[in-house]
Short mmCIF file of C-alpha atoms in Angstrom, two decimals:
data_model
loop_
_atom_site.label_atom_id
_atom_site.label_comp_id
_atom_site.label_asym_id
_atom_site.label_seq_id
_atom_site.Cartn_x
_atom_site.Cartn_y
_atom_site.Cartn_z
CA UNK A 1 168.39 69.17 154.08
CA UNK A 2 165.34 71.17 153.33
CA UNK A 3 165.22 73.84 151.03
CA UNK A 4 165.78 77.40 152.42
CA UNK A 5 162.19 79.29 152.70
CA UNK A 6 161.88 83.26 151.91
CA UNK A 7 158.99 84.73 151.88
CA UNK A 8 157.84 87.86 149.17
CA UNK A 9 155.27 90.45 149.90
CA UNK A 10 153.07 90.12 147.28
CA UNK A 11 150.42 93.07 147.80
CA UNK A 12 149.10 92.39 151.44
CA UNK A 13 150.31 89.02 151.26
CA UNK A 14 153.45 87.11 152.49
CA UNK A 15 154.36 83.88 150.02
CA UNK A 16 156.23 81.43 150.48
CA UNK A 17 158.79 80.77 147.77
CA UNK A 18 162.36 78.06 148.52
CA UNK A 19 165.06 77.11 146.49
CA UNK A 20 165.27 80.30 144.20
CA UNK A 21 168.55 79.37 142.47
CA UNK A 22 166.93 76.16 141.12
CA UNK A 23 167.64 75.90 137.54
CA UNK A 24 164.86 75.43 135.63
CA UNK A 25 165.52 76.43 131.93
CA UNK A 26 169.53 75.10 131.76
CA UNK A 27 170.42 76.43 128.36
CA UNK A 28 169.75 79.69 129.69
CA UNK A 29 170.62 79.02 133.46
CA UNK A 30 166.93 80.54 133.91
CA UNK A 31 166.12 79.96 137.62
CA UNK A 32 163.09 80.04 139.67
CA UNK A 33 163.60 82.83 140.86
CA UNK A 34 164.01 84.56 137.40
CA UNK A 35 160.55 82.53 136.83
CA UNK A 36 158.55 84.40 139.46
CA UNK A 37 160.01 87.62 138.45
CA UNK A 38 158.93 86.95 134.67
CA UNK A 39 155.18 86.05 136.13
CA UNK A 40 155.63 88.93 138.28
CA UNK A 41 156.19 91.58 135.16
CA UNK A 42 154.03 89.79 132.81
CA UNK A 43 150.60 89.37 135.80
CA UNK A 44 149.01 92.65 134.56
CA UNK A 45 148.57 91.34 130.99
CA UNK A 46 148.12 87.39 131.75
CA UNK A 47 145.43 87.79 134.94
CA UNK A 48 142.98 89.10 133.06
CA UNK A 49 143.26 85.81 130.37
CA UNK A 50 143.39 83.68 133.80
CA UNK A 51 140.56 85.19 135.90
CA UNK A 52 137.70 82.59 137.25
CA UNK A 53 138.83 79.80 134.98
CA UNK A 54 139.79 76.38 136.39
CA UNK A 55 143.32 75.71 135.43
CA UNK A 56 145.68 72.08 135.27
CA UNK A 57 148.69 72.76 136.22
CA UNK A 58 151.74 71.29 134.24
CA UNK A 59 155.17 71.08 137.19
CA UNK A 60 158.46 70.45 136.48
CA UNK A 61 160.02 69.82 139.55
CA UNK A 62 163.63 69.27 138.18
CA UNK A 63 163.68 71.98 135.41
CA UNK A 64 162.29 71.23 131.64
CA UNK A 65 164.91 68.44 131.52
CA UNK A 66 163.42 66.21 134.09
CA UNK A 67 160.33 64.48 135.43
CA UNK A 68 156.79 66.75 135.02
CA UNK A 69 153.16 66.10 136.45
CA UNK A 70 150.04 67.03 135.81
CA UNK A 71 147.84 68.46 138.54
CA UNK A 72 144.12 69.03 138.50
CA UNK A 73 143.75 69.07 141.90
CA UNK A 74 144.32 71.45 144.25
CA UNK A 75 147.07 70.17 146.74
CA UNK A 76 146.71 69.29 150.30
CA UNK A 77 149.21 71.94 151.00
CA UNK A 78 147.31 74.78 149.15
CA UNK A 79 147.10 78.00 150.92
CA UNK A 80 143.94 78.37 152.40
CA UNK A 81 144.11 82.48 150.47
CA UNK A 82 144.20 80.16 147.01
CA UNK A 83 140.83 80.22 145.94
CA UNK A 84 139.62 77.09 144.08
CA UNK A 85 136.36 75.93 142.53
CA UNK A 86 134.87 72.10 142.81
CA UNK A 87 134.57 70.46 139.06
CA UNK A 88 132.82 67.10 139.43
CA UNK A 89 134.55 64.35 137.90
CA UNK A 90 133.38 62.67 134.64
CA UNK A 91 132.23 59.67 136.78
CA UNK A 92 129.69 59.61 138.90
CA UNK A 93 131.80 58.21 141.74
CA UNK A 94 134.46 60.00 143.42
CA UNK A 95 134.84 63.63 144.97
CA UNK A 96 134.84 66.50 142.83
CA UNK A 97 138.44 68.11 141.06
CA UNK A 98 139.32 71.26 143.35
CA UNK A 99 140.72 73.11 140.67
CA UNK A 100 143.09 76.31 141.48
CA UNK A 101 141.53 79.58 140.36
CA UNK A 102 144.61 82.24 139.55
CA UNK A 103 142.96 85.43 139.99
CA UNK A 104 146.15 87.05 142.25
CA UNK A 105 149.41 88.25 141.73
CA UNK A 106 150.03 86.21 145.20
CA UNK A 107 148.28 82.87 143.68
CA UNK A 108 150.44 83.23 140.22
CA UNK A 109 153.64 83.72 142.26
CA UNK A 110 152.84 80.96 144.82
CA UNK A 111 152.56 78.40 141.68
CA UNK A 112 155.76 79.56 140.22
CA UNK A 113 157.45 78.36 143.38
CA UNK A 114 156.03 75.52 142.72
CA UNK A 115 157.65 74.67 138.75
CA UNK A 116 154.80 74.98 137.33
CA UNK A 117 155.91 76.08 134.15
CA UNK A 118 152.71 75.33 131.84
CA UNK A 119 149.47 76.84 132.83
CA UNK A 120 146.29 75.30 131.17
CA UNK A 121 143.44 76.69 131.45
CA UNK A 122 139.55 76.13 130.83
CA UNK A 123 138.01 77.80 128.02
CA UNK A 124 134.90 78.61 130.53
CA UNK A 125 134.60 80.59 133.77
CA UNK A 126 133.04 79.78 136.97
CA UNK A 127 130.43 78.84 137.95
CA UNK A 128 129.25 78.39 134.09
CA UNK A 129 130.79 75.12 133.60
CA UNK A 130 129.23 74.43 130.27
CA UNK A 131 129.27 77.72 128.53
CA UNK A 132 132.84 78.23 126.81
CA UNK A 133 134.15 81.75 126.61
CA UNK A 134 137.02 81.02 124.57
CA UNK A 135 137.90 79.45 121.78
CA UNK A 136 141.37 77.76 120.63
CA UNK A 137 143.22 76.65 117.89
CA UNK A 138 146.40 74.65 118.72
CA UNK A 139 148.56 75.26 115.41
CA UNK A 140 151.68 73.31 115.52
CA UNK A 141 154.40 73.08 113.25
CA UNK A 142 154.80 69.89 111.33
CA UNK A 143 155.52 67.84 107.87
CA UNK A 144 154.81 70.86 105.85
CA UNK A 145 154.27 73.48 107.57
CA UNK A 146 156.48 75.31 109.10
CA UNK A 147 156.44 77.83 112.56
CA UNK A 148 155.73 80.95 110.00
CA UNK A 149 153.34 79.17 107.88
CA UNK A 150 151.32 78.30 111.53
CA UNK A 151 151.31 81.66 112.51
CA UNK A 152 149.98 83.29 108.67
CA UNK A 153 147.37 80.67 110.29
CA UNK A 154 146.75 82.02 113.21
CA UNK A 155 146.80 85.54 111.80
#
């Protein structure tokens, strides 16, 4: 049996988003639907960090428990409103990446519905594929140091 579709108005936009009551974080019985909500409040403050660069996406179809994928490219079933932006692949052969852009409220909510929990991110924009706007630091806790001693780190 399929999953029930809704659909949310997102702006002028109508998205498709099934199986709400999916629990995705079970420690907190956190479902999808609390996940698109969350992206939702938080789009005003994360779009801007998003805009015009590529992103892999990181789904977890059965919650944070269960199976993930990566996915670089866009899939067949991408809205047609989702813009994307061709990356050519590190060799020579083979059609370029069509990587998502998420420069919408309706493109952020339309990935949410899809489990994708983990959003990364180039550190360029498009089209400038070789000129880096960001920088990163990945400071993880480990022998020695500590979550508070990563983040006097960071700081």
């Amino acid at each position: 049996m399929a999953p029930k579709t809704e659909h949310l108005q997102i702006g002028r936009r109508r998205v498709a988003v099934s199986n709400l009551e999916k629990v995705l974080y079970p420690g907190e019985k956190f479902t999808k639907a609390r996940l698109i909500d969350y992206y939702i409040r938080i789009s005003k403050y994360l779009l801007p960090h998003l805009k015009n660069h590529p992103v892999t996406l990181k789904r977890f179809p059965d919650g944070v428990f269960g199976d993930f994928f990566y996915e670089k490219d866009a899939p067949a079933f991408t809205p047609s409103w989702v813009k994307t932006f061709p990356v050519p692949r590190k060799e020579t052969s083979g059609k370029d990446i069509r990587y998502i852009l998420i420069n919408d409220l309706p493109t952020l909510v339309w990935l949410a519905n899809l489990a994708n929990l983990e959003i990364h991110p180039f550190l360029h924009r498009v089209p400038n594929l070789h000129r880096p706007t960001a920088m990163v630091f990945d400071c993880d806790p480990g022998e020695g140091a500590d979550l508070l001693t990563c983040a006097r780190v960071a700081l």
